[in-house]
């Protein structure tokens, strides 16, 4: 061991475990997680693979708290296209983009509070939301409807409202992806995005929602794996002292927990290594290391813990910095314990959110000839499926065929992907109204070509856009501003004349 004065290996291991937020596989806590909670682990994160239903999640979190009463239980639940708590059926609330389309901050706060009450009831204490990115680039492959919109002032006011609402429901909010993931064509799960623009542009656009989140009292901020040359020309934000300590802490005045985006994502792990990225993030000013979306074993967690301890012993990571990070995690745990004690329990969860459905209905926008609605009878629905996005989750169902069939029995459906397109996308039972369902039509050439062919054959077809409505086409066009279950139901009601 170095001659530097450092804590014992056991003490350092406990500090290192305190700053990890690992995921795990299974619907009950595995033995290694229970053991680690007794050895210093301060947090865990739940994914869709950990969720069966609300009763099961409540039991899971109770078992975690039997090992450590103040454990932070995090989840990546945006209540939109990104849903974990309702991944089996799709979110019963609209996402950020739909709320931004309505532009009623009081409604946004109400929806977020509704979610907070639900999450708190099953034992979740930290939510990796809201997404505070300004979606200024329509070609963005990973943000899109996860953002409140393209206008920074709109995004700022709804970010603040979402933070207030969620935390009023008893769950800590986490604004992401600092300093802003909106203006990119690259998905940081796969490569390192570069955010251009000078500092004045960043202040006016990307940073505005984060300032609003800090002012609203957000408890946590998640870093983005983003290269922002105007702030740091060399290091991604997650690993940048200039961005985390200088900008976020000193300039923006944030005093809560800085959480990394998943440290196994290729934007950082390909360049700095899995464990190397975690150590560098802590040294730069991060307080908690999110891991386990893809690397979710005890061996993965141990690799990070041991690398953190070794970095302290070698002097690469100051022990004071690690202790500071662990202290902040402990402060968030204390906040969560107090919030749980003070929360007002809501009604039992019945599998739906009335406020969410009401908000989704308000978000639908109709363009073209409204005289074509409602449909004259049972329709033939053609859904065009874009490639799945790892951030959204491959398990979450989407589309309007299901809810429309319930409202209009006899509805038929077909779903096509880029590699399985028929010669005639408009083909279906004769005499039926045709509904073409798309997601981000403007981003997919194959989808646009198929829709153009279908509209040539059937110019009376209705187009339903479940993504960003950058391209409006068809005799009548419905934009739901998201592909949640609530958005699909709202669109189906209009098509069927059910409201």
Tab-separated table of C-alpha atoms in Angstrom:
chain	number	residue	atom	x	y	z
A	1	UNK	CA	0.000	0.000	0.000
A	2	UNK	CA	1.116	3.561	-0.654
A	3	UNK	CA	2.467	5.621	2.227
A	4	UNK	CA	-0.443	8.023	1.754
A	5	UNK	CA	-2.784	8.094	4.712
A	6	UNK	CA	-5.951	6.358	3.562
A	7	UNK	CA	-8.727	4.535	5.276
A	8	UNK	CA	-8.652	0.791	5.768
A	9	UNK	CA	-9.487	-1.383	2.807
A	10	UNK	CA	-12.789	-2.290	4.456
A	11	UNK	CA	-13.715	1.342	5.019
A	12	UNK	CA	-12.829	2.235	1.440
A	13	UNK	CA	-14.844	-0.688	0.119
A	14	UNK	CA	-17.870	0.506	2.075
A	15	UNK	CA	-17.460	4.038	0.710
A	16	UNK	CA	-17.070	2.672	-2.807
A	17	UNK	CA	-20.210	0.557	-2.436
A	18	UNK	CA	-22.106	3.576	-1.128
A	19	UNK	CA	-21.683	5.454	-4.414
A	20	UNK	CA	-22.803	2.607	-6.671
A	21	UNK	CA	-26.363	2.341	-7.993
A	22	UNK	CA	-26.356	-1.165	-9.508
A	23	UNK	CA	-29.145	-2.999	-11.236
A	24	UNK	CA	-29.760	-6.712	-10.875
A	25	UNK	CA	-31.630	-9.507	-12.585
A	26	UNK	CA	-34.783	-10.948	-11.085
A	27	UNK	CA	-38.024	-9.956	-9.413
A	28	UNK	CA	-36.684	-10.557	-5.906
A	29	UNK	CA	-33.430	-9.197	-4.452
A	30	UNK	CA	-30.594	-11.630	-5.214
A	31	UNK	CA	-28.441	-12.746	-2.275
A	32	UNK	CA	-25.476	-10.639	-3.359
A	33	UNK	CA	-27.512	-7.435	-3.256
A	34	UNK	CA	-28.824	-8.246	0.221
A	35	UNK	CA	-25.291	-8.977	1.392
A	36	UNK	CA	-23.906	-5.788	-0.138
A	37	UNK	CA	-26.608	-3.667	1.520
A	38	UNK	CA	-25.177	-4.801	4.827
A	39	UNK	CA	-21.666	-3.924	3.627
A	40	UNK	CA	-22.298	-0.333	2.578
A	41	UNK	CA	-24.269	-0.426	-0.686
A	42	UNK	CA	-26.453	2.666	-0.632
A	43	UNK	CA	-28.663	2.299	-3.707
A	44	UNK	CA	-30.091	-0.011	-6.324
A	45	UNK	CA	-31.887	0.715	-9.606
A	46	UNK	CA	-34.878	-1.165	-10.976
A	47	UNK	CA	-35.491	-1.891	-14.641
A	48	UNK	CA	-38.413	-3.452	-16.491
A	49	UNK	CA	-36.927	-6.912	-15.924
A	50	UNK	CA	-37.495	-6.390	-12.181
A	51	UNK	CA	-41.186	-5.501	-12.505
A	52	UNK	CA	-44.166	-7.846	-12.648
A	53	UNK	CA	-46.828	-5.724	-10.993
A	54	UNK	CA	-47.186	-3.172	-8.226
A	55	UNK	CA	-47.639	-5.708	-5.442
A	56	UNK	CA	-44.469	-7.542	-6.464
A	57	UNK	CA	-42.439	-4.292	-6.601
A	58	UNK	CA	-43.719	-3.268	-3.167
A	59	UNK	CA	-42.603	-6.631	-1.781
A	60	UNK	CA	-39.228	-6.345	-3.509
A	61	UNK	CA	-38.518	-2.897	-2.053
A	62	UNK	CA	-39.709	-3.993	1.397
A	63	UNK	CA	-37.215	-6.859	1.262
A	64	UNK	CA	-34.464	-4.408	0.330
A	65	UNK	CA	-35.361	-2.169	3.262
A	66	UNK	CA	-35.284	-5.141	5.605
A	67	UNK	CA	-31.551	-5.218	4.836
A	68	UNK	CA	-31.031	-1.437	4.847
A	69	UNK	CA	-33.934	0.844	5.866
A	70	UNK	CA	-32.599	3.921	4.077
A	71	UNK	CA	-31.613	2.260	0.810
A	72	UNK	CA	-32.263	4.455	-2.228
A	73	UNK	CA	-34.415	2.586	-4.735
A	74	UNK	CA	-34.141	4.238	-8.141
A	75	UNK	CA	-36.083	3.617	-11.348
A	76	UNK	CA	-35.916	5.023	-14.876
A	77	UNK	CA	-39.592	5.962	-15.162
A	78	UNK	CA	-40.367	8.917	-17.426
A	79	UNK	CA	-44.098	8.119	-17.551
A	80	UNK	CA	-43.937	8.322	-21.324
A	81	UNK	CA	-42.470	6.083	-23.997
A	82	UNK	CA	-39.780	5.252	-21.411
A	83	UNK	CA	-41.638	3.311	-18.741
A	84	UNK	CA	-40.445	0.581	-16.428
A	85	UNK	CA	-43.276	0.386	-13.905
A	86	UNK	CA	-45.786	-0.145	-16.753
A	87	UNK	CA	-43.496	-1.723	-19.325
A	88	UNK	CA	-45.804	-4.698	-19.829
A	89	UNK	CA	-48.634	-2.523	-21.174
A	90	UNK	CA	-47.321	0.967	-21.873
A	91	UNK	CA	-47.634	4.050	-19.723
A	92	UNK	CA	-51.057	5.181	-18.577
A	93	UNK	CA	-49.771	8.756	-18.708
A	94	UNK	CA	-48.566	10.913	-21.582
A	95	UNK	CA	-44.851	11.640	-21.839
A	96	UNK	CA	-43.021	14.935	-21.804
A	97	UNK	CA	-43.632	15.835	-25.441
A	98	UNK	CA	-47.389	15.508	-25.038
A	99	UNK	CA	-47.331	17.638	-21.893
A	100	UNK	CA	-45.266	20.228	-23.719
A	101	UNK	CA	-47.817	20.254	-26.556
A	102	UNK	CA	-50.574	21.048	-24.062
A	103	UNK	CA	-48.290	23.606	-22.362
A	104	UNK	CA	-50.141	23.735	-19.052
A	105	UNK	CA	-47.488	23.594	-16.317
A	106	UNK	CA	-50.163	22.956	-13.685
A	107	UNK	CA	-51.199	19.834	-15.612
A	108	UNK	CA	-47.579	18.713	-15.906
A	109	UNK	CA	-47.156	19.128	-12.154
A	110	UNK	CA	-50.362	17.173	-11.526
A	111	UNK	CA	-49.296	14.290	-13.784
A	112	UNK	CA	-45.857	14.132	-12.146
A	113	UNK	CA	-47.358	14.182	-8.665
A	114	UNK	CA	-49.709	11.385	-9.684
A	115	UNK	CA	-46.673	9.362	-10.757
A	116	UNK	CA	-44.781	10.239	-7.590
A	117	UNK	CA	-47.602	8.959	-5.401
A	118	UNK	CA	-47.694	5.709	-7.370
A	119	UNK	CA	-43.928	5.166	-7.203
A	120	UNK	CA	-43.735	6.056	-3.516
A	121	UNK	CA	-46.499	3.565	-2.766
A	122	UNK	CA	-44.367	0.706	-4.141
A	123	UNK	CA	-41.206	1.856	-2.368
A	124	UNK	CA	-39.338	3.762	-5.088
A	125	UNK	CA	-37.475	6.809	-3.764
A	126	UNK	CA	-35.524	8.187	-6.766
A	127	UNK	CA	-36.763	8.557	-10.328
A	128	UNK	CA	-34.330	9.185	-13.185
A	129	UNK	CA	-36.673	11.851	-14.577
A	130	UNK	CA	-37.591	14.342	-15.906
A	131	UNK	CA	-35.767	14.460	-19.210
A	132	UNK	CA	-34.722	18.124	-19.337
A	133	UNK	CA	-33.198	17.994	-22.822
A	134	UNK	CA	-34.263	20.540	-25.430
A	135	UNK	CA	-35.018	18.507	-28.554
A	136	UNK	CA	-33.687	21.145	-30.927
A	137	UNK	CA	-32.569	18.563	-33.504
A	138	UNK	CA	-35.556	16.733	-35.062
A	139	UNK	CA	-33.197	13.978	-36.259
A	140	UNK	CA	-32.253	13.086	-32.674
A	141	UNK	CA	-32.526	9.272	-32.450
A	142	UNK	CA	-32.647	8.919	-28.676
A	143	UNK	CA	-34.520	11.917	-27.194
A	144	UNK	CA	-37.460	12.918	-29.411
A	145	UNK	CA	-40.753	12.621	-27.508
A	146	UNK	CA	-38.837	12.175	-24.251
A	147	UNK	CA	-38.292	15.951	-24.338
A	148	UNK	CA	-40.943	18.552	-23.528
A	149	UNK	CA	-40.132	20.189	-26.865
A	150	UNK	CA	-37.741	22.295	-28.930
A	151	UNK	CA	-38.281	25.628	-27.171
A	152	UNK	CA	-35.937	26.102	-24.178
A	153	UNK	CA	-38.341	28.320	-22.243
A	154	UNK	CA	-41.137	25.762	-22.607
A	155	UNK	CA	-38.822	22.928	-21.587
A	156	UNK	CA	-37.605	24.928	-18.592
A	157	UNK	CA	-41.052	25.694	-17.187
A	158	UNK	CA	-42.258	22.112	-17.609
A	159	UNK	CA	-39.044	20.653	-16.180
A	160	UNK	CA	-39.557	22.758	-13.057
A	161	UNK	CA	-43.236	21.759	-12.853
A	162	UNK	CA	-42.376	18.070	-13.230
A	163	UNK	CA	-39.750	18.300	-10.483
A	164	UNK	CA	-42.178	19.998	-8.112
A	165	UNK	CA	-44.913	17.482	-8.815
A	166	UNK	CA	-42.828	14.327	-8.502
A	167	UNK	CA	-41.165	15.461	-5.283
A	168	UNK	CA	-44.518	16.529	-3.829
A	169	UNK	CA	-45.554	12.917	-4.412
A	170	UNK	CA	-42.674	11.750	-2.221
A	171	UNK	CA	-40.044	10.728	-4.793
A	172	UNK	CA	-36.769	12.504	-5.591
A	173	UNK	CA	-36.509	13.821	-9.148
A	174	UNK	CA	-33.381	13.572	-11.303
A	175	UNK	CA	-33.070	16.007	-14.230
A	176	UNK	CA	-31.173	14.558	-17.200
A	177	UNK	CA	-28.977	14.469	-19.359
A	178	UNK	CA	-26.731	17.325	-18.208
A	179	UNK	CA	-25.659	19.551	-19.904
A	180	UNK	CA	-28.187	18.647	-22.627
A	181	UNK	CA	-28.610	15.751	-25.086
A	182	UNK	CA	-31.088	17.394	-27.474
A	183	UNK	CA	-28.941	18.685	-30.312
A	184	UNK	CA	-27.376	15.455	-31.535
A	185	UNK	CA	-27.828	12.734	-34.145
A	186	UNK	CA	-25.853	10.183	-32.110
A	187	UNK	CA	-27.165	7.818	-29.428
A	188	UNK	CA	-24.738	7.752	-26.485
A	189	UNK	CA	-25.567	4.086	-25.892
A	190	UNK	CA	-23.506	3.402	-29.016
A	191	UNK	CA	-21.061	6.274	-29.513
A	192	UNK	CA	-20.025	9.655	-28.115
A	193	UNK	CA	-22.299	12.505	-29.248
A	194	UNK	CA	-20.808	15.933	-29.851
A	195	UNK	CA	-22.842	18.976	-28.870
A	196	UNK	CA	-21.861	22.052	-30.894
A	197	UNK	CA	-22.576	25.700	-30.267
A	198	UNK	CA	-20.738	28.325	-28.266
A	199	UNK	CA	-21.244	29.090	-24.592
A	200	UNK	CA	-23.881	31.733	-25.296
A	201	UNK	CA	-25.938	29.179	-27.242
A	202	UNK	CA	-25.580	26.612	-24.438
A	203	UNK	CA	-26.695	29.166	-21.853
A	204	UNK	CA	-29.738	30.127	-23.903
A	205	UNK	CA	-30.804	26.620	-24.912
A	206	UNK	CA	-29.315	23.509	-23.300
A	207	UNK	CA	-28.696	24.884	-19.817
A	208	UNK	CA	-31.974	26.766	-19.336
A	209	UNK	CA	-34.001	23.714	-18.173
A	210	UNK	CA	-31.294	22.632	-15.750
A	211	UNK	CA	-31.227	26.071	-14.162
A	212	UNK	CA	-34.992	25.773	-13.770
A	213	UNK	CA	-34.643	22.310	-12.230
A	214	UNK	CA	-32.075	23.544	-9.709
A	215	UNK	CA	-34.301	26.501	-8.823
A	216	UNK	CA	-37.208	24.079	-8.313
A	217	UNK	CA	-35.175	22.089	-5.777
A	218	UNK	CA	-34.351	19.006	-7.818
A	219	UNK	CA	-32.624	16.423	-5.650
A	220	UNK	CA	-30.460	14.841	-8.356
A	221	UNK	CA	-29.012	15.563	-11.793
A	222	UNK	CA	-27.930	12.864	-14.243
A	223	UNK	CA	-24.934	13.486	-16.458
A	224	UNK	CA	-24.942	12.885	-20.188
A	225	UNK	CA	-22.103	11.076	-21.934
A	226	UNK	CA	-21.611	14.050	-24.243
A	227	UNK	CA	-18.621	15.887	-25.653
A	228	UNK	CA	-19.349	19.619	-25.411
A	229	UNK	CA	-16.280	21.460	-26.764
A	230	UNK	CA	-17.508	24.878	-25.651
A	231	UNK	CA	-17.327	23.595	-22.060
A	232	UNK	CA	-14.563	20.983	-22.260
A	233	UNK	CA	-12.910	20.141	-25.597
A	234	UNK	CA	-11.366	16.896	-24.343
A	235	UNK	CA	-13.572	15.025	-21.885
A	236	UNK	CA	-17.215	13.907	-21.979
A	237	UNK	CA	-19.424	15.721	-19.489
A	238	UNK	CA	-19.647	12.693	-17.192
A	239	UNK	CA	-15.858	12.738	-16.774
A	240	UNK	CA	-15.290	16.501	-16.851
A	241	UNK	CA	-14.355	18.455	-13.733
A	242	UNK	CA	-15.031	21.669	-15.657
A	243	UNK	CA	-18.607	20.615	-16.347
A	244	UNK	CA	-19.557	18.793	-13.144
A	245	UNK	CA	-17.666	20.763	-10.520
A	246	UNK	CA	-17.214	24.070	-12.328
A	247	UNK	CA	-20.464	24.514	-14.226
A	248	UNK	CA	-23.025	22.413	-12.354
A	249	UNK	CA	-21.802	22.954	-8.800
A	250	UNK	CA	-20.233	26.406	-8.848
A	251	UNK	CA	-22.108	28.267	-11.588
A	252	UNK	CA	-25.543	26.666	-11.347
A	253	UNK	CA	-25.332	26.205	-7.578
A	254	UNK	CA	-26.495	22.600	-7.511
A	255	UNK	CA	-25.961	20.941	-4.128
A	256	UNK	CA	-27.664	17.584	-4.615
A	257	UNK	CA	-26.520	14.237	-5.964
A	258	UNK	CA	-24.859	14.011	-9.371
A	259	UNK	CA	-25.678	10.624	-10.911
A	260	UNK	CA	-23.965	9.319	-14.029
A	261	UNK	CA	-25.883	7.916	-16.925
A	262	UNK	CA	-25.225	4.167	-17.162
A	263	UNK	CA	-21.457	3.829	-17.007
A	264	UNK	CA	-21.398	0.791	-19.279
A	265	UNK	CA	-22.700	2.840	-22.225
A	266	UNK	CA	-20.260	2.769	-25.112
A	267	UNK	CA	-19.848	6.556	-25.299
A	268	UNK	CA	-17.571	6.310	-22.244
A	269	UNK	CA	-16.779	2.627	-21.730
A	270	UNK	CA	-15.295	2.193	-25.213
A	271	UNK	CA	-12.856	5.032	-24.577
A	272	UNK	CA	-12.057	4.835	-20.894
A	273	UNK	CA	-13.071	1.325	-19.879
A	274	UNK	CA	-15.994	0.209	-17.750
A	275	UNK	CA	-14.265	0.739	-14.405
A	276	UNK	CA	-12.039	3.531	-15.708
A	277	UNK	CA	-15.060	5.631	-16.633
A	278	UNK	CA	-16.539	5.164	-13.156
A	279	UNK	CA	-13.337	6.271	-11.425
A	280	UNK	CA	-12.909	9.290	-13.697
A	281	UNK	CA	-16.546	10.291	-13.143
A	282	UNK	CA	-16.128	10.273	-9.366
A	283	UNK	CA	-12.904	12.237	-9.624
A	284	UNK	CA	-14.651	14.821	-11.801
A	285	UNK	CA	-17.460	15.386	-9.303
A	286	UNK	CA	-20.069	12.662	-9.786
A	287	UNK	CA	-21.534	11.227	-6.584
A	288	UNK	CA	-23.295	8.081	-7.757
A	289	UNK	CA	-22.483	5.589	-10.505
A	290	UNK	CA	-25.485	4.158	-12.327
A	291	UNK	CA	-24.795	0.687	-13.707
A	292	UNK	CA	-26.674	-2.455	-14.531
A	293	UNK	CA	-28.832	-1.838	-17.534
A	294	UNK	CA	-26.557	-4.233	-19.386
A	295	UNK	CA	-23.994	-5.246	-16.745
A	296	UNK	CA	-26.013	-6.449	-13.784
A	297	UNK	CA	-24.049	-9.136	-11.961
A	298	UNK	CA	-22.172	-9.127	-8.684
A	299	UNK	CA	-18.939	-9.467	-10.655
A	300	UNK	CA	-19.734	-6.223	-12.501
A	301	UNK	CA	-20.443	-4.356	-9.276
A	302	UNK	CA	-17.333	-5.811	-7.663
A	303	UNK	CA	-15.201	-4.710	-10.609
A	304	UNK	CA	-16.329	-1.120	-10.081
A	305	UNK	CA	-15.989	-1.222	-6.286
A	306	UNK	CA	-12.498	-2.688	-6.427
A	307	UNK	CA	-11.387	-0.200	-9.080
A	308	UNK	CA	-12.605	2.701	-6.935
A	309	UNK	CA	-10.720	1.385	-3.905
A	310	UNK	CA	-7.559	0.879	-5.972
A	311	UNK	CA	-7.846	4.418	-7.365
A	312	UNK	CA	-7.978	5.851	-3.842
A	313	UNK	CA	-4.988	3.796	-2.729
A	314	UNK	CA	-2.983	4.871	-5.781
A	315	UNK	CA	-3.896	8.521	-5.374
A	316	UNK	CA	-5.825	8.727	-8.653
A	317	UNK	CA	-9.050	9.388	-6.735
A	318	UNK	CA	-8.744	11.488	-3.548
A	319	UNK	CA	-10.319	9.786	-0.565
A	320	UNK	CA	-11.920	13.116	0.367
A	321	UNK	CA	-13.727	13.195	-2.983
A	322	UNK	CA	-15.042	9.660	-2.478
A	323	UNK	CA	-16.163	10.492	1.058
A	324	UNK	CA	-17.879	13.640	-0.193
A	325	UNK	CA	-19.747	11.616	-2.832
A	326	UNK	CA	-20.847	9.028	-0.269
A	327	UNK	CA	-22.005	11.814	2.050
A	328	UNK	CA	-24.210	13.313	-0.652
A	329	UNK	CA	-25.738	9.908	-1.363
A	330	UNK	CA	-26.437	9.615	2.362
A	331	UNK	CA	-28.112	13.028	2.363
A	332	UNK	CA	-30.389	11.946	-0.467
A	333	UNK	CA	-31.214	8.771	1.460
A	334	UNK	CA	-32.152	10.894	4.476
A	335	UNK	CA	-34.330	13.140	2.293
A	336	UNK	CA	-36.057	10.047	0.944
A	337	UNK	CA	-36.733	8.622	4.393
A	338	UNK	CA	-38.281	11.930	5.456
A	339	UNK	CA	-40.326	12.155	2.255
A	340	UNK	CA	-41.678	8.653	2.771
A	341	UNK	CA	-42.672	9.499	6.329
A	342	UNK	CA	-44.478	12.665	5.248
A	343	UNK	CA	-46.139	11.455	2.061
A	344	UNK	CA	-49.905	11.308	1.747
A	345	UNK	CA	-50.937	7.932	0.415
A	346	UNK	CA	-53.043	7.926	-2.712
A	347	UNK	CA	-55.843	5.515	-3.636
A	348	UNK	CA	-54.879	1.931	-4.456
A	349	UNK	CA	-53.429	1.597	-7.949
A	350	UNK	CA	-56.078	0.223	-10.289
A	351	UNK	CA	-53.984	-0.027	-13.427
A	352	UNK	CA	-54.850	3.341	-14.887
A	353	UNK	CA	-54.318	7.058	-14.321
A	354	UNK	CA	-57.390	9.247	-14.858
A	355	UNK	CA	-55.290	12.413	-14.858
A	356	UNK	CA	-52.911	10.774	-17.320
A	357	UNK	CA	-55.683	9.886	-19.754
A	358	UNK	CA	-57.186	13.364	-19.482
A	359	UNK	CA	-53.788	14.866	-20.278
A	360	UNK	CA	-53.271	12.506	-23.228
A	361	UNK	CA	-56.629	13.529	-24.675
A	362	UNK	CA	-55.663	17.191	-24.456
A	363	UNK	CA	-52.394	16.499	-26.281
A	364	UNK	CA	-53.901	15.062	-29.493
A	365	UNK	CA	-53.770	17.452	-32.455
A	366	UNK	CA	-55.816	16.934	-35.647
A	367	UNK	CA	-54.751	18.381	-39.008
A	368	UNK	CA	-56.491	18.150	-42.376
A	369	UNK	CA	-60.151	17.319	-42.944
A	370	UNK	CA	-61.889	16.733	-39.598
A	371	UNK	CA	-64.957	15.601	-41.535
A	372	UNK	CA	-63.240	12.243	-42.035
A	373	UNK	CA	-63.574	11.586	-38.309
A	374	UNK	CA	-64.916	9.519	-36.767
A	375	UNK	CA	-64.292	6.599	-39.088
A	376	UNK	CA	-67.279	5.192	-40.933
A	377	UNK	CA	-66.811	1.706	-39.497
A	378	UNK	CA	-64.233	-0.878	-38.422
A	379	UNK	CA	-60.879	0.061	-39.946
A	380	UNK	CA	-57.839	-1.688	-41.303
A	381	UNK	CA	-54.859	-0.456	-39.281
A	382	UNK	CA	-51.337	-0.629	-40.706
A	383	UNK	CA	-48.577	0.065	-38.181
A	384	UNK	CA	-45.031	0.790	-39.360
A	385	UNK	CA	-42.505	-0.289	-36.739
A	386	UNK	CA	-39.169	1.569	-36.581
A	387	UNK	CA	-36.088	-0.092	-35.088
A	388	UNK	CA	-36.290	-0.434	-31.320
A	389	UNK	CA	-34.386	1.991	-29.149
A	390	UNK	CA	-32.565	0.607	-26.114
A	391	UNK	CA	-33.451	3.676	-24.046
A	392	UNK	CA	-37.168	3.163	-24.603
A	393	UNK	CA	-37.101	-0.580	-24.069
A	394	UNK	CA	-37.863	-3.434	-26.409
A	395	UNK	CA	-40.516	-4.967	-24.189
A	396	UNK	CA	-43.023	-2.117	-24.120
A	397	UNK	CA	-46.004	-2.571	-26.463
A	398	UNK	CA	-47.235	0.312	-28.610
A	399	UNK	CA	-49.752	1.056	-31.331
A	400	UNK	CA	-53.442	1.917	-31.628
A	401	UNK	CA	-54.769	-1.369	-33.012
A	402	UNK	CA	-55.500	-2.784	-29.563
A	403	UNK	CA	-57.536	0.100	-28.136
A	404	UNK	CA	-59.254	0.737	-31.466
A	405	UNK	CA	-60.319	-2.908	-31.705
A	406	UNK	CA	-61.863	-2.669	-28.244
A	407	UNK	CA	-63.826	0.416	-29.292
A	408	UNK	CA	-64.616	-0.787	-32.828
A	409	UNK	CA	-64.846	-4.599	-32.922
A	410	UNK	CA	-63.957	-6.013	-36.294
A	411	UNK	CA	-60.930	-3.758	-36.760
A	412	UNK	CA	-58.108	-5.586	-38.549
A	413	UNK	CA	-54.411	-4.851	-38.308
A	414	UNK	CA	-51.022	-5.435	-39.911
A	415	UNK	CA	-47.574	-4.389	-38.714
A	416	UNK	CA	-44.560	-3.967	-40.980
A	417	UNK	CA	-40.879	-3.245	-40.461
A	418	UNK	CA	-38.258	-2.017	-42.921
A	419	UNK	CA	-37.217	-5.542	-43.881
A	420	UNK	CA	-40.753	-6.905	-44.280
A	421	UNK	CA	-42.711	-4.422	-46.378
A	422	UNK	CA	-45.419	-5.712	-48.734
A	423	UNK	CA	-45.720	-4.525	-52.304
A	424	UNK	CA	-48.980	-2.775	-51.397
A	425	UNK	CA	-48.921	-1.331	-47.847
A	426	UNK	CA	-52.524	-0.172	-48.289
A	427	UNK	CA	-53.867	-3.657	-48.972
A	428	UNK	CA	-56.560	-4.787	-46.579
A	429	UNK	CA	-60.206	-5.812	-46.414
A	430	UNK	CA	-62.167	-4.024	-49.139
A	431	UNK	CA	-64.294	-1.042	-48.257
A	432	UNK	CA	-62.762	-0.320	-44.868
A	433	UNK	CA	-61.249	2.945	-43.672
A	434	UNK	CA	-57.445	2.775	-43.689
A	435	UNK	CA	-55.371	4.008	-40.743
A	436	UNK	CA	-51.580	4.335	-41.135
A	437	UNK	CA	-49.704	4.450	-37.825
A	438	UNK	CA	-46.144	5.816	-37.770
A	439	UNK	CA	-43.458	6.810	-35.274
A	440	UNK	CA	-41.098	9.624	-36.268
A	441	UNK	CA	-42.034	9.410	-39.947
A	442	UNK	CA	-39.516	12.143	-40.808
A	443	UNK	CA	-36.553	10.046	-39.607
A	444	UNK	CA	-37.154	6.850	-41.612
A	445	UNK	CA	-36.920	6.880	-45.407
A	446	UNK	CA	-38.378	3.377	-45.779
A	447	UNK	CA	-41.401	4.341	-43.698
A	448	UNK	CA	-41.963	7.565	-45.607
A	449	UNK	CA	-41.796	5.714	-48.942
A	450	UNK	CA	-44.285	3.094	-47.734
A	451	UNK	CA	-46.699	5.740	-46.458
A	452	UNK	CA	-46.417	7.673	-49.731
A	453	UNK	CA	-47.318	4.518	-51.669
A	454	UNK	CA	-50.229	3.790	-49.366
A	455	UNK	CA	-51.560	7.343	-49.662
A	456	UNK	CA	-51.279	7.198	-53.454
A	457	UNK	CA	-53.515	4.153	-53.428
A	458	UNK	CA	-55.742	5.417	-50.640
A	459	UNK	CA	-55.705	9.235	-50.415
A	460	UNK	CA	-58.520	9.055	-47.854
A	461	UNK	CA	-56.310	7.210	-45.347
A	462	UNK	CA	-55.864	8.622	-41.872
A	463	UNK	CA	-52.271	9.012	-40.626
A	464	UNK	CA	-51.613	8.711	-36.893
A	465	UNK	CA	-48.184	9.917	-35.750
A	466	UNK	CA	-47.076	8.541	-32.373
A	467	UNK	CA	-43.683	10.250	-32.460
A	468	UNK	CA	-42.512	13.768	-33.294
A	469	UNK	CA	-44.935	15.205	-35.914
A	470	UNK	CA	-42.229	16.865	-37.980
A	471	UNK	CA	-43.811	15.611	-41.210
A	472	UNK	CA	-47.589	16.011	-41.494
A	473	UNK	CA	-49.226	14.107	-44.340
A	474	UNK	CA	-52.513	12.481	-45.261
A	475	UNK	CA	-56.054	13.783	-45.710
A	476	UNK	CA	-56.381	13.809	-41.939
A	477	UNK	CA	-53.477	13.563	-39.501
A	478	UNK	CA	-53.559	12.823	-35.783
A	479	UNK	CA	-50.508	13.658	-33.673
A	480	UNK	CA	-50.497	12.111	-30.197
A	481	UNK	CA	-46.980	13.344	-29.281
A	482	UNK	CA	-46.019	9.974	-27.858
A	483	UNK	CA	-46.617	6.228	-28.116
A	484	UNK	CA	-47.879	5.568	-24.601
A	485	UNK	CA	-50.944	3.472	-23.846
A	486	UNK	CA	-52.759	6.648	-22.811
A	487	UNK	CA	-51.880	8.350	-26.112
A	488	UNK	CA	-53.046	5.329	-28.113
A	489	UNK	CA	-56.355	5.259	-26.298
A	490	UNK	CA	-56.865	8.983	-26.842
A	491	UNK	CA	-56.281	8.566	-30.593
A	492	UNK	CA	-58.516	5.482	-30.786
A	493	UNK	CA	-61.346	7.377	-29.114
A	494	UNK	CA	-61.207	10.087	-31.773
A	495	UNK	CA	-61.100	7.536	-34.589
A	496	UNK	CA	-64.016	5.560	-33.192
A	497	UNK	CA	-66.088	8.571	-32.135
A	498	UNK	CA	-65.992	7.419	-28.521
A	499	UNK	CA	-65.647	10.942	-27.109
